[in-house]
Every structure is written in structure tokens, then in C-alpha cells.
PDB file of C-alpha atoms in Angstrom:
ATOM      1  CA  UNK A 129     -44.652  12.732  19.415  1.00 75.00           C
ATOM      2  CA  UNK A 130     -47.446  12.805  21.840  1.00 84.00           C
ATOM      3  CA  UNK A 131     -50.109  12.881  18.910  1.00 85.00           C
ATOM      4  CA  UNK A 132     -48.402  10.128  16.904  1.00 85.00           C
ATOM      5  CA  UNK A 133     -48.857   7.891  20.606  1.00 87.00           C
ATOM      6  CA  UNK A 134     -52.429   8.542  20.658  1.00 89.00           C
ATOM      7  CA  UNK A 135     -53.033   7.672  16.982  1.00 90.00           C
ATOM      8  CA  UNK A 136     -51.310   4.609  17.560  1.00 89.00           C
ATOM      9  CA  UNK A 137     -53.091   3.936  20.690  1.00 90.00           C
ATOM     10  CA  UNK A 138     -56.403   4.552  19.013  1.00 92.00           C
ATOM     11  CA  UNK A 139     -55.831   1.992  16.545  1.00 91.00           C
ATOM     12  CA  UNK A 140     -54.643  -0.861  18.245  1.00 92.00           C
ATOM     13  CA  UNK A 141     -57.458  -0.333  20.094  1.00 92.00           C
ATOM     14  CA  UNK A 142     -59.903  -0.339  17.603  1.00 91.00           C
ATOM     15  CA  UNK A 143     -58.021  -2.660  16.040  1.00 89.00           C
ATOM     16  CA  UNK A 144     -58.296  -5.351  19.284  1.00 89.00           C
ATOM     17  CA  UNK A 145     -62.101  -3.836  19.295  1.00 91.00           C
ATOM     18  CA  UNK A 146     -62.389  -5.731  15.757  1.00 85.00           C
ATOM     19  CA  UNK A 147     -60.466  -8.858  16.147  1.00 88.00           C
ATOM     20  CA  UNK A 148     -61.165 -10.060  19.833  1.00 89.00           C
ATOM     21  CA  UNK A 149     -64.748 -10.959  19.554  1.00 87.00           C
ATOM     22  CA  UNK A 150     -63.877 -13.337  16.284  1.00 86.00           C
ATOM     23  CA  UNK A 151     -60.967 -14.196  18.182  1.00 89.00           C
ATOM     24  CA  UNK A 152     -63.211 -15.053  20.887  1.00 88.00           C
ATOM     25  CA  UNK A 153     -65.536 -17.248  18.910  1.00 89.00           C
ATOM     26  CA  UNK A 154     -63.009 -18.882  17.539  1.00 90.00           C
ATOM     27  CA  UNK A 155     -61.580 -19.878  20.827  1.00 90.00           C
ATOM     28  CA  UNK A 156     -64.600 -21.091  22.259  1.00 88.00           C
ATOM     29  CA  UNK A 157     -65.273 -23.123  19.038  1.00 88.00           C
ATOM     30  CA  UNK A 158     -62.606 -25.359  20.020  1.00 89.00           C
ATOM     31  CA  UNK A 159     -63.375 -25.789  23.799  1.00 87.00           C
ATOM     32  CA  UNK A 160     -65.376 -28.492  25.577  1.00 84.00           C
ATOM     33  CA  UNK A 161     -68.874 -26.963  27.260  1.00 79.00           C
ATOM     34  CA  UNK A 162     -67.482 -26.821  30.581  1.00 81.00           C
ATOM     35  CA  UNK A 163     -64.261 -25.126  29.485  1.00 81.00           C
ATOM     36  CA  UNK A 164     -66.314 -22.383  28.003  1.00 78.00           C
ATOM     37  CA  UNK A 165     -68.638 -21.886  31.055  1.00 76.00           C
ATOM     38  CA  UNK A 166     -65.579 -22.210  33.841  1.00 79.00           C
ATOM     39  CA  UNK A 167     -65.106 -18.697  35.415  1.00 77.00           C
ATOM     40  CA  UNK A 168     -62.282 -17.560  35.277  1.00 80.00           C
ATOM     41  CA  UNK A 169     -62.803 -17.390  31.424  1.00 79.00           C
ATOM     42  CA  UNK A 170     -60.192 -19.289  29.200  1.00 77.00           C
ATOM     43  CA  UNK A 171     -58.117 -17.358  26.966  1.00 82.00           C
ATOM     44  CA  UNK A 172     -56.943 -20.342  25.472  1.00 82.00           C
ATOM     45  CA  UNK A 173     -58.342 -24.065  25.007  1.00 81.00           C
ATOM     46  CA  UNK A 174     -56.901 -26.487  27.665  1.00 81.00           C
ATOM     47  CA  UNK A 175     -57.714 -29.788  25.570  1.00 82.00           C
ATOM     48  CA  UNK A 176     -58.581 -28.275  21.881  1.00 86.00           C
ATOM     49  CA  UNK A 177     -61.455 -30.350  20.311  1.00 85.00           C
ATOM     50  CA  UNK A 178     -62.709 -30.218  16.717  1.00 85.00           C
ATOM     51  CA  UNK A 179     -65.843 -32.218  17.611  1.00 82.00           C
ATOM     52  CA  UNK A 180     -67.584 -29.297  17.850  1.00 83.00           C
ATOM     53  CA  UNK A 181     -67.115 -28.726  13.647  1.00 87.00           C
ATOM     54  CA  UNK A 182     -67.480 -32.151  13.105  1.00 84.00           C
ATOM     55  CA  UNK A 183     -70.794 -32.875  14.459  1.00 82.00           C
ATOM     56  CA  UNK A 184     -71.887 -30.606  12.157  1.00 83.00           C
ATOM     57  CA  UNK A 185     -71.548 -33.367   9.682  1.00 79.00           C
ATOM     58  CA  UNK A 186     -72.270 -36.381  12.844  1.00 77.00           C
ATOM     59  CA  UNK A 187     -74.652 -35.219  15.206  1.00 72.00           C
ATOM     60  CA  UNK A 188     -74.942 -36.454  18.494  1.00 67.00           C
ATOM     61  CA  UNK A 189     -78.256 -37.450  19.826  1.00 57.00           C
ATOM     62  CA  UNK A 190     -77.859 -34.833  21.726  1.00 59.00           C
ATOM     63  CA  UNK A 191     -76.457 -32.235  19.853  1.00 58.00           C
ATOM     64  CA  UNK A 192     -79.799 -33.053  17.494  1.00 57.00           C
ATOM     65  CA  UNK A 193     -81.981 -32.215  19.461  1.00 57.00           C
ATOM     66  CA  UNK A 194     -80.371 -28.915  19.809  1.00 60.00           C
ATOM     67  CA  UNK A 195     -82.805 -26.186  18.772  1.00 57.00           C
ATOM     68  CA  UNK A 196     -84.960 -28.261  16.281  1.00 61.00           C
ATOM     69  CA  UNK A 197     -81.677 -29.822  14.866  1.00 76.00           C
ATOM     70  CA  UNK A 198     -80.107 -26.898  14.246  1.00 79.00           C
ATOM     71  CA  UNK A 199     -76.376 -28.524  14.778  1.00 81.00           C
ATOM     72  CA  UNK A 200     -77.977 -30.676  11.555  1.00 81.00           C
ATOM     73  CA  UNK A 201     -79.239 -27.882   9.361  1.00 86.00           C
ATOM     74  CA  UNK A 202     -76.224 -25.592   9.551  1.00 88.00           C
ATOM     75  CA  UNK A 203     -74.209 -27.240   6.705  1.00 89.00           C
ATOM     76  CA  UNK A 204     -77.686 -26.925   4.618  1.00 92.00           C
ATOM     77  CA  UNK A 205     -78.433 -23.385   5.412  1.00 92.00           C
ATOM     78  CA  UNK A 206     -74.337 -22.762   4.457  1.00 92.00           C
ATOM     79  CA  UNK A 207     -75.022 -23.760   1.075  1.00 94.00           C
ATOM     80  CA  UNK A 208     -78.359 -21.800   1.204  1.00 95.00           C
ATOM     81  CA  UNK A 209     -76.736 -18.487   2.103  1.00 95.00           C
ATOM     82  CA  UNK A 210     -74.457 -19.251  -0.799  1.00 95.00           C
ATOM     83  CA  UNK A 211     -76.816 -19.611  -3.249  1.00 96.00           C
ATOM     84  CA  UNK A 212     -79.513 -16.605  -2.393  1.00 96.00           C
ATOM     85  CA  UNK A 213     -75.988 -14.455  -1.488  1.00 95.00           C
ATOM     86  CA  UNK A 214     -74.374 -15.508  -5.273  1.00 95.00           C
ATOM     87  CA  UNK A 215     -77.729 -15.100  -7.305  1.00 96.00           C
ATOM     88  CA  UNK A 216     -78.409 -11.834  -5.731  1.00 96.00           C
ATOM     89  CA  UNK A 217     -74.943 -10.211  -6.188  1.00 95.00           C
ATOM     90  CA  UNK A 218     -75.481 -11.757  -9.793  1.00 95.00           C
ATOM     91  CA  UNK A 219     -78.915 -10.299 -10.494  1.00 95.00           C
ATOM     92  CA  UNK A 220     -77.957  -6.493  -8.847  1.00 94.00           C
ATOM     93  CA  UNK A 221     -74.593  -7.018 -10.857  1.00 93.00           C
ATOM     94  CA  UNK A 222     -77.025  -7.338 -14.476  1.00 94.00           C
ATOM     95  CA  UNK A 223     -79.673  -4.794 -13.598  1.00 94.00           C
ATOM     96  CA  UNK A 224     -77.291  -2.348 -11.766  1.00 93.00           C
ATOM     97  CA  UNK A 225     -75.003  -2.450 -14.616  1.00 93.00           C
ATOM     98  CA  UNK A 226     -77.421  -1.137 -17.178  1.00 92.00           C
ATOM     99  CA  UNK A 227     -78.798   1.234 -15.029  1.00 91.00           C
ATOM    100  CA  UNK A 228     -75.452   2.655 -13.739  1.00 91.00           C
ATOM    101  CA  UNK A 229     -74.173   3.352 -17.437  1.00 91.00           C
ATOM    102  CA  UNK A 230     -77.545   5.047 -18.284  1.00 89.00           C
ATOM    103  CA  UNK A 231     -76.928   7.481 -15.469  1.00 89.00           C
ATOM    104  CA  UNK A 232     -73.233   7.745 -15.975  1.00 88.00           C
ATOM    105  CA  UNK A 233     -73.295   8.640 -20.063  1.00 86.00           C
ATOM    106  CA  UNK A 234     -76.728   9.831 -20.651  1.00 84.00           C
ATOM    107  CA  UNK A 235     -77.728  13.151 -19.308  1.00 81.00           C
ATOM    108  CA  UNK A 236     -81.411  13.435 -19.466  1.00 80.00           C
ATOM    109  CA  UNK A 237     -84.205  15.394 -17.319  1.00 83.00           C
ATOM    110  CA  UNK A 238     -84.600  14.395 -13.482  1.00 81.00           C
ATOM    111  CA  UNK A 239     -81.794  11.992 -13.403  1.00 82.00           C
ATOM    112  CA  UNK A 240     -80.335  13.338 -10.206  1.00 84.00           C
ATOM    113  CA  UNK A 241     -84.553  13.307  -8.583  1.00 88.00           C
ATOM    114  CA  UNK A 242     -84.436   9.629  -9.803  1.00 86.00           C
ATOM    115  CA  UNK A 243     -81.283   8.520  -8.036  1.00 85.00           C
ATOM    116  CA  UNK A 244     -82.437  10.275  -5.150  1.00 87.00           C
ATOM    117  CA  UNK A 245     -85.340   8.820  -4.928  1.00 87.00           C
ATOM    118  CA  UNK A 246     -83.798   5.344  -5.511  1.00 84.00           C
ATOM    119  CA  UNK A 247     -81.632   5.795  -2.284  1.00 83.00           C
ATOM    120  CA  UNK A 248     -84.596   7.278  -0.307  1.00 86.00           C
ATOM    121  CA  UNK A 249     -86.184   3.472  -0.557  1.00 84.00           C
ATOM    122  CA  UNK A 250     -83.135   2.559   1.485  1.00 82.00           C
ATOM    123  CA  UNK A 251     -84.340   4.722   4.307  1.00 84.00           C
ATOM    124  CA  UNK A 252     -87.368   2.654   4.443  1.00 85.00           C
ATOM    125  CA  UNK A 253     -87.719   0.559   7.613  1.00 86.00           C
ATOM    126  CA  UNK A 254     -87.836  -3.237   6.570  1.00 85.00           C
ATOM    127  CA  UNK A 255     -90.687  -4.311   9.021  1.00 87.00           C
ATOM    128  CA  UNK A 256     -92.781  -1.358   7.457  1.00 87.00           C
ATOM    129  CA  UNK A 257     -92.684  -3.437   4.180  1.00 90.00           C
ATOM    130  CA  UNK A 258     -92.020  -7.371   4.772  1.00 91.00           C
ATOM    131  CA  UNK A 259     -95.997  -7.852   5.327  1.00 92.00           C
ATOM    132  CA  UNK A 260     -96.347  -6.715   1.873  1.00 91.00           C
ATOM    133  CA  UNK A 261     -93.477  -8.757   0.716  1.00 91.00           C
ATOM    134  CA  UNK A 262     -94.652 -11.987   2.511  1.00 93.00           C
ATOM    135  CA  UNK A 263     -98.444 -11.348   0.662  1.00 94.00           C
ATOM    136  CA  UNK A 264     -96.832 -10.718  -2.822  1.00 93.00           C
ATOM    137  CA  UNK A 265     -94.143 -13.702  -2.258  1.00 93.00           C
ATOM    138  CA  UNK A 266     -97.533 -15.771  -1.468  1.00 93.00           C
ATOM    139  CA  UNK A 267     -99.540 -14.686  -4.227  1.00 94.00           C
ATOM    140  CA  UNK A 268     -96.909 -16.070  -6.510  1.00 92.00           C
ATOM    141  CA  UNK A 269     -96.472 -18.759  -5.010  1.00 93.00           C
ATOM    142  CA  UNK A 270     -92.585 -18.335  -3.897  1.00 92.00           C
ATOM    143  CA  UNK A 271     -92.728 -18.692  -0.395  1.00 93.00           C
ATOM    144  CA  UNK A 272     -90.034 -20.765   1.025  1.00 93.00           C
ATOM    145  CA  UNK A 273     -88.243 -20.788  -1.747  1.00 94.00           C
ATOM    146  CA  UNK A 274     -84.940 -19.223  -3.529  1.00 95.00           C
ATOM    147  CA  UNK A 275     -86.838 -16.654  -5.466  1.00 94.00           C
ATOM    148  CA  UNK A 276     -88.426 -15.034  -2.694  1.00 94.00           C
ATOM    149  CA  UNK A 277     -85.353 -14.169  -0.953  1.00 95.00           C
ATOM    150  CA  UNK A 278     -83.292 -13.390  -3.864  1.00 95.00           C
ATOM    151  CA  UNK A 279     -85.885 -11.201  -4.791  1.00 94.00           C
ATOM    152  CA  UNK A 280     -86.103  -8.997  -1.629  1.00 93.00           C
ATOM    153  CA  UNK A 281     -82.420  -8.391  -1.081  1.00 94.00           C
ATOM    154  CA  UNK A 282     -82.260  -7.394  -5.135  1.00 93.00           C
ATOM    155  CA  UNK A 283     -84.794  -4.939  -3.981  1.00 90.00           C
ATOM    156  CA  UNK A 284     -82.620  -3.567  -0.580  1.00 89.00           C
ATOM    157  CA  UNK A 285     -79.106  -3.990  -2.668  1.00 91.00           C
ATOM    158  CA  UNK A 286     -80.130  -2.243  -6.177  1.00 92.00           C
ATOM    159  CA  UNK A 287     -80.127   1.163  -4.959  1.00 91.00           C
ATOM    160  CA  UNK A 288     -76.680   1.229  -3.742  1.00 90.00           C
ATOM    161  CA  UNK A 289     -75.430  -1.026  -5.995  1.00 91.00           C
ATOM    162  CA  UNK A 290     -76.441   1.812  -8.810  1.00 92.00           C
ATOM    163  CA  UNK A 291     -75.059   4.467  -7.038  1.00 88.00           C
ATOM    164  CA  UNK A 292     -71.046   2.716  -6.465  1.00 88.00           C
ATOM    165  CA  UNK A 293     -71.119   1.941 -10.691  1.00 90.00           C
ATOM    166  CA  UNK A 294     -72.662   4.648 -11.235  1.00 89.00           C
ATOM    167  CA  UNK A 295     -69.610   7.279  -9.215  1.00 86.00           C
ATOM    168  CA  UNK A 296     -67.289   4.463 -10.239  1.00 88.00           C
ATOM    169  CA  UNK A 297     -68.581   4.014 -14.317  1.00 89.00           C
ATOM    170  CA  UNK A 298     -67.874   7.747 -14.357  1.00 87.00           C
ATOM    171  CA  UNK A 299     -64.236   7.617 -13.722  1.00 86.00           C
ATOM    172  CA  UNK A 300     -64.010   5.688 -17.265  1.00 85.00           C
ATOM    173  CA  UNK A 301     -62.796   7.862 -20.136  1.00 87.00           C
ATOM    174  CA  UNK A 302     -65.027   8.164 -22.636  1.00 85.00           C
ATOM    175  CA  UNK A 303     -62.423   7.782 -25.191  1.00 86.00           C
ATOM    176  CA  UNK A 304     -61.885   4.446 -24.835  1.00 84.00           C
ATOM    177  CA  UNK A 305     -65.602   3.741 -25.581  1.00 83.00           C
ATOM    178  CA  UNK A 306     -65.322   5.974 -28.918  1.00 83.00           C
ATOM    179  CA  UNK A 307     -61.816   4.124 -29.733  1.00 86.00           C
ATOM    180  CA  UNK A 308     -63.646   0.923 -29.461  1.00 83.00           C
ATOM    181  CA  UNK A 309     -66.961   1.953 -31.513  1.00 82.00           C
ATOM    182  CA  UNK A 310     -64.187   3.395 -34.514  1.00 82.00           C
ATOM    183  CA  UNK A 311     -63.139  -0.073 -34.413  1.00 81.00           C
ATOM    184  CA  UNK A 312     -66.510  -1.339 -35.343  1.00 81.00           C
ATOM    185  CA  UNK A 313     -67.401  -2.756 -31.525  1.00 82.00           C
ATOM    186  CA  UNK A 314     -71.169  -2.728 -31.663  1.00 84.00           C
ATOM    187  CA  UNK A 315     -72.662  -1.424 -27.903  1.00 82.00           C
ATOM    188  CA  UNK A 316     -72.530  -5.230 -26.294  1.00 85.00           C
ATOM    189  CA  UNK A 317     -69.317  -5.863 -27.176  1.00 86.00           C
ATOM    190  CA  UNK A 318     -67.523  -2.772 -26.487  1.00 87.00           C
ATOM    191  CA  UNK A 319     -69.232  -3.120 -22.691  1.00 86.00           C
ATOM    192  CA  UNK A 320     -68.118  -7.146 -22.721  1.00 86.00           C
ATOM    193  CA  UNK A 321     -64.300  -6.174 -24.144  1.00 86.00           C
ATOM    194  CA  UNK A 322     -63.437  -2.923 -22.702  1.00 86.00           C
ATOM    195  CA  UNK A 323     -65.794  -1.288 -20.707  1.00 88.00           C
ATOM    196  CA  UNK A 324     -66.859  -3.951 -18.174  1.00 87.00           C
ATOM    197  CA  UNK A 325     -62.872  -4.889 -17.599  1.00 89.00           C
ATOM    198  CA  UNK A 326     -61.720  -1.531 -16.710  1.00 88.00           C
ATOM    199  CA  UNK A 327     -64.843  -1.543 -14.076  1.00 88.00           C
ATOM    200  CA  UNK A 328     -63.709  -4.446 -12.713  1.00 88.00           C
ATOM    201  CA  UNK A 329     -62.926  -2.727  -9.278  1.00 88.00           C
ATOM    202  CA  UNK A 330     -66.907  -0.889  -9.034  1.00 88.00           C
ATOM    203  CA  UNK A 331     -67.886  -3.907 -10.160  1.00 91.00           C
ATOM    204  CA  UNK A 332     -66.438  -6.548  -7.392  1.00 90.00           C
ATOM    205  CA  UNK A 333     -67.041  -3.556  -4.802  1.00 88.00           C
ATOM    206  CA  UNK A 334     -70.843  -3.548  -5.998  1.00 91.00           C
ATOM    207  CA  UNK A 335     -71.167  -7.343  -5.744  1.00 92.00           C
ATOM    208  CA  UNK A 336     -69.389  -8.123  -2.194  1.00 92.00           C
ATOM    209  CA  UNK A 337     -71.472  -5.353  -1.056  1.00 90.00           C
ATOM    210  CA  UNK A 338     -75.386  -7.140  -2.559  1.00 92.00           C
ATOM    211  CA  UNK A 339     -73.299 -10.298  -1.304  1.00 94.00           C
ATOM    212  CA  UNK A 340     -73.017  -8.964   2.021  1.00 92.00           C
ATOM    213  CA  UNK A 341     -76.427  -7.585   2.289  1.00 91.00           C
ATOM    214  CA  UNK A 342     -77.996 -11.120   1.188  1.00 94.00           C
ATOM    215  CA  UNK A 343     -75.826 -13.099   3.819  1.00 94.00           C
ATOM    216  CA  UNK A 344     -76.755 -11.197   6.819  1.00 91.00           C
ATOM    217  CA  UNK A 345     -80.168 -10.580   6.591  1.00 93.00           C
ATOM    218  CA  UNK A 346     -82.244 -12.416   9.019  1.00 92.00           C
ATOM    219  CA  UNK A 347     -86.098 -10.709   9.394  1.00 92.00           C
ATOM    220  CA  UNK A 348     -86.894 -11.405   6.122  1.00 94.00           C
ATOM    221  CA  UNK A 349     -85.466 -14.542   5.383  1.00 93.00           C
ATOM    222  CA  UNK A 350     -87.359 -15.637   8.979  1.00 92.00           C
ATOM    223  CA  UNK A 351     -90.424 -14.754   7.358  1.00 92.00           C
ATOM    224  CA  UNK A 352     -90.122 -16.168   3.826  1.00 93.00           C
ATOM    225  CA  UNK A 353     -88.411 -18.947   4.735  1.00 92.00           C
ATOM    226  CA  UNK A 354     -89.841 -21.927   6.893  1.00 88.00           C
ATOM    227  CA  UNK A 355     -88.122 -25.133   6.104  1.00 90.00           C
ATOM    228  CA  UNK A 356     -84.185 -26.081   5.627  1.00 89.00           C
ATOM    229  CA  UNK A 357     -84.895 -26.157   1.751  1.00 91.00           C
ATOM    230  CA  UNK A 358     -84.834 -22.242   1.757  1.00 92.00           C
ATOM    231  CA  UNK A 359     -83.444 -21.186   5.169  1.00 92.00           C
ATOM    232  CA  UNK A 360     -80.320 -19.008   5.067  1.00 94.00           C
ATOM    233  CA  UNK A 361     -77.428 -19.107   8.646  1.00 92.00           C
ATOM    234  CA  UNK A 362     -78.883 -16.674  10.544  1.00 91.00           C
ATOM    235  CA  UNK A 363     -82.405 -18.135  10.767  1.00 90.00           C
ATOM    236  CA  UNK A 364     -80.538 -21.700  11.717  1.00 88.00           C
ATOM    237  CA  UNK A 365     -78.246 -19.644  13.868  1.00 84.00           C
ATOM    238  CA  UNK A 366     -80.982 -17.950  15.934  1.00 82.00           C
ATOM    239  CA  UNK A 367     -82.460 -21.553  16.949  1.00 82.00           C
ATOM    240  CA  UNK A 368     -79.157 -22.829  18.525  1.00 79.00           C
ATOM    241  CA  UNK A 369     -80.611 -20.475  21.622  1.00 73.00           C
ATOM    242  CA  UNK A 370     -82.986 -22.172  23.384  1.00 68.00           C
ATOM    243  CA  UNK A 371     -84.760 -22.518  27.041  1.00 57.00           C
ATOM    244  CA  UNK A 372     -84.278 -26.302  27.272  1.00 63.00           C
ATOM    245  CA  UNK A 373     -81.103 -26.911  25.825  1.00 64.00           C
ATOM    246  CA  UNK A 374     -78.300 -24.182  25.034  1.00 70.00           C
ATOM    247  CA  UNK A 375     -74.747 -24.882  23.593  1.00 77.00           C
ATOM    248  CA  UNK A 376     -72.162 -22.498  23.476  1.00 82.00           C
ATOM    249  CA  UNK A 377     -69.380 -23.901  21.794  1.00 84.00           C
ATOM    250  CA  UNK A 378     -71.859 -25.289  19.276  1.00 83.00           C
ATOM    251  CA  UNK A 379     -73.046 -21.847  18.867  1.00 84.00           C
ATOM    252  CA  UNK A 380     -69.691 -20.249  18.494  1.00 87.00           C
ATOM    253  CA  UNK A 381     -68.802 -23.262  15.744  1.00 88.00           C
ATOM    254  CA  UNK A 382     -71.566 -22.512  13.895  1.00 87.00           C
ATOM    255  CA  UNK A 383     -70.793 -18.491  14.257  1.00 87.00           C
ATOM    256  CA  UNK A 384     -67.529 -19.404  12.361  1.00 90.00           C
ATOM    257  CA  UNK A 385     -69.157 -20.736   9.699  1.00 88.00           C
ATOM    258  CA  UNK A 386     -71.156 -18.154   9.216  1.00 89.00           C
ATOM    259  CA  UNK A 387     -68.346 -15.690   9.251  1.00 89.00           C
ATOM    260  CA  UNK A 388     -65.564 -17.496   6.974  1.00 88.00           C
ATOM    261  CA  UNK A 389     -67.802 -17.691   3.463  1.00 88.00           C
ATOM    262  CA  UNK A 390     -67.655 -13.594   3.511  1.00 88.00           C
ATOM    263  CA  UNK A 391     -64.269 -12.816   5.214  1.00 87.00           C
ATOM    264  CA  UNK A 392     -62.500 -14.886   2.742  1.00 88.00           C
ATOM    265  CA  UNK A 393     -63.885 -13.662  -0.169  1.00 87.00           C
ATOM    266  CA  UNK A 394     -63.325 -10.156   1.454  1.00 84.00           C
ATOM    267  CA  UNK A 395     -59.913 -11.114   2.044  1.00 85.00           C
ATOM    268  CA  UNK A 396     -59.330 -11.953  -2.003  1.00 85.00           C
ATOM    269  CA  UNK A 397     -61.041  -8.779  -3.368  1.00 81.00           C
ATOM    270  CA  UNK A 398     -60.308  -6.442  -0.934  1.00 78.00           C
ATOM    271  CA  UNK A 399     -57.813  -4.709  -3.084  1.00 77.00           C
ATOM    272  CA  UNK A 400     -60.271  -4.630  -6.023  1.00 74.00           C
ATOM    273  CA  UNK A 401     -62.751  -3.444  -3.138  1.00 74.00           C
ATOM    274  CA  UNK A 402     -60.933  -0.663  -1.890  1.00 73.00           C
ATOM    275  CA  UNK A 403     -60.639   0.957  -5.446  1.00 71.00           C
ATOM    276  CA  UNK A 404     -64.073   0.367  -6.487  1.00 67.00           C
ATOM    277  CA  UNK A 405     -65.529   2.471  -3.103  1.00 64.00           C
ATOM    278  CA  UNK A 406     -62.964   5.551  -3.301  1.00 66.00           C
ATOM    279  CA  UNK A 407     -62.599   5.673  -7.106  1.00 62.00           C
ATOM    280  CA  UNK A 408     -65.752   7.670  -7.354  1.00 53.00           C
ATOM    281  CA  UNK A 409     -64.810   9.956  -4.398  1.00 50.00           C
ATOM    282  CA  UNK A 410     -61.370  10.490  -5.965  1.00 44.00           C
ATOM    283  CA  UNK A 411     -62.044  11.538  -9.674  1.00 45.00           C
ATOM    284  CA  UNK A 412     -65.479  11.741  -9.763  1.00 42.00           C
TER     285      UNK A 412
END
């Protein structure tokens, strides 16, 4: 009895340890200033407001002037994070694919080395390599662009994105893929008909995860980026701090934002998620 109170106790509390600080954002996103800054803290709005979202579409003068117009930009670096976010889980989703099959059905010399050393890049710090990045990025003239960052978080995401499809490609039977080649599938379509289906659950687990890794990152799309044409939420997120003139419900609005894109569409797949990371443990 007394261990089944603890394990209960442990995860309501690391359950409140999760939701409170969204809750919190949440609440504040609907306060006026002052509410939020009055001490005692409000655990609830007094006079809930949605101006806060909505000058994201009609600024104030002063809300514009808000870290550079950041209240502005925020609907424009949404859609940005959606677009380098999409395109990269796309991209890892293609190249990760072909590579996880290779090392899932063919067995061939140093395969294991290669993997390895594909997960050591991971381990490299990003500030060791983003002066590299930013020279390349310049020399091809993609600086401030899509491509740039798409192409950097391909580069963080592959590795793991191989290794999930690769644990979770080898939970398919084998006989299914002979079944479909006696049938006359040629190696495209037996992948577009029956193999990629099956994997649907590696798959979507492979994609939120080089969609999740895209969204967040900050460093390098600070330094790739330097106008709203390219910049992703967290660089527009970081400028709502400021010495002059600091707004924390505008802040906490604008954290919201950030956060929905990804918990909804972790909120639809999570099922498919949760199969595609403990398939490979399982059976594999």
C-alpha cells in the first residue's frame, strides 16, 4: 500500500512538474501587464483579455516597438518554423528512409562502425561547427534563407532519424517483401504499397522527432538567419526581452504560439509515436 502511495505521489508530481509552467503561460497570456506583475501572483485572470493574441495581427504603437517589432514578426516567423520544421522532417524522412532499409536488409562489412559513427556526429557540440556552417551557407549563397536552415537541422536530425527506421524497419517480416516481389512488385513499388505502410509508426516517430529538432533550435537559426523572411520563433521570441521595453504577457502569448504547432501534432500521432520508439526495443 505504502509503495503504491509513493508511486502515485511521484507522478502527480511530475505530472504538475509538466503541466504548471504551460499552465502558467497560458494564464498570463490572458492577463493585463499589471495583473501579471501584482504580487501576490494570480492564479487566475481577474478580467481575461485576448488582446494580447490579437495584437499579434494589430499592433499597438506600442506593442511595435516591442523588441524591434517582434509582437509584428511572430505570426511571420510561425509560418517560418513551419516551413524549415515540414521540409526538414520531409528531407530526413527521404534520405533516412533509404538509408535505414540499407542497414536493416543488407548485411555488409562495417555497417555497425558506420552507424556508430553516424551517432558520434550527434555528440558534436553545435558552436564547435556553426562557424563552418555560416562560411559554407555563405559561399553558396544561402544565407538568410530556407535552405540554409533546412540544411543544418537535416544534418543534426539524420543520424537519429536512421537509427529509429532502422530498429523499427527491422521489426518488418521479410516475408511480406518476398510475397510482394512473387507478385511481380518491382523494388519502388513494393516499398510505396507495402513496406512504407506497415512503417507507418517508425516513420511518424522519425518525422515528429526531425520536426521537433527543426522547431526548437535557436543558435543556428540566430546565425543564418537575419531578417523576418527566414527567421524561425525562437529568434523572434528571444527579442521580446529587452532593456527598454519588456512585456510579459506579450511574451507568454507569443510562448503559446510557439508551443501549440508541436503539441498538437504530438497530440494526433502520439499513438503512432509511441509504437514507432519502443517497436525496435520490443522485437528488435
Amino acid at each position: 500500500m505504502t509503495r503504491k502511495v509513493v508511486l502515485y505521489a511521484l507522478a502527480i508530481g511530475f505530472a504538475l512538474y509538466l503541466v504548471v509552467p504551460f499552465y502558467w503561460i497560458v494564464n498570463m497570456s490572458f492577463m493585463h501587464e499589471v495583473d501579471a506583475a501584482s504580487v501576490p501572483p494570480h492564479f487566475l485572470p481577474h478580467d481575461p483579455t485576448a488582446a494580447n493574441y490579437l495584437s499579434f495581427v494589430n499592433p499597438s504603437t506600442d506593442q511595435a516597438l516591442v523588441g524591434s517589432n517582434a509582437v509584428g514578426d511572430t505570426p511571420y516567423a510561425v509560418l517560418n518554423s513551419l516551413v524549415v520544421a515540414f521540409s526538414t522532417a520531409v528531407v530526413n524522412l527521404v534520405l533516412g528512409t533509404f538509408a535505414a532499409y540499407s542497414f536493416s536488409r543488407i548485411q555488409f562489412r562495417g555497417s555497425q562502425v558506420l552507424l556508430i559513427v553516424y551517432l558520434l556526429t550527434r555528440m558534436v557540440p553545435g558552436i564547435a561547427i556553426i562557424i563552418p556552417f555560416y562560411l559554407v551557407m555563405r559561399a553558396l549563397d544561402l544565407l538568410d534563407t530556407y535552405g540554409a536552415l533546412i540544411l543544418s537541422y537535416t544534418t543534426f536530425a539524420l543520424p537519429i532519424t536512421i537509427w529509429i527506421l532502422k530498429d523499427y524497419f527491422r521489426t518488418v517480416p521479410r516475408e511480406l517483401e518476398d510475397a510482394a516481389r512473387v507478385d511481380r512488385c518491382g523494388w519502388f513499388r513494393m516499398m510505396w504499397t507495402v513496406f512504407l505502410p506497415i512503417s507507418a509508426p517508425g516513420l511518424v516517430a522519425a518525422a515528429i522527432f526531425s520536426f521537433m529538432t527543426a522547431w526548437n533550435e535557436f543558435m543556428f537559426a540566430l546565425f543564418m538567419t537575419s531578417s523576418i523572411s527566414s527567421q524561425t520563433i525562437p529568434v523572434i521570441a528571444a527579442n521580446f526581452a529587452t532593456d527598454l521595453n519588456t512585456q510579459v504577457t506579450l511574451m507568454a502569448a507569443a510562448g503559446v504560439l510557439a508551443v501549440v504547432p508541436p503539441l498538437v501534432l504530438v497530440l494526433i500521432c502520439q499513438r503512432l509515436i509511441v509504437q514507432g520508439m519502443a517497436a525496435g526495443s520490443v522485437k528488435g
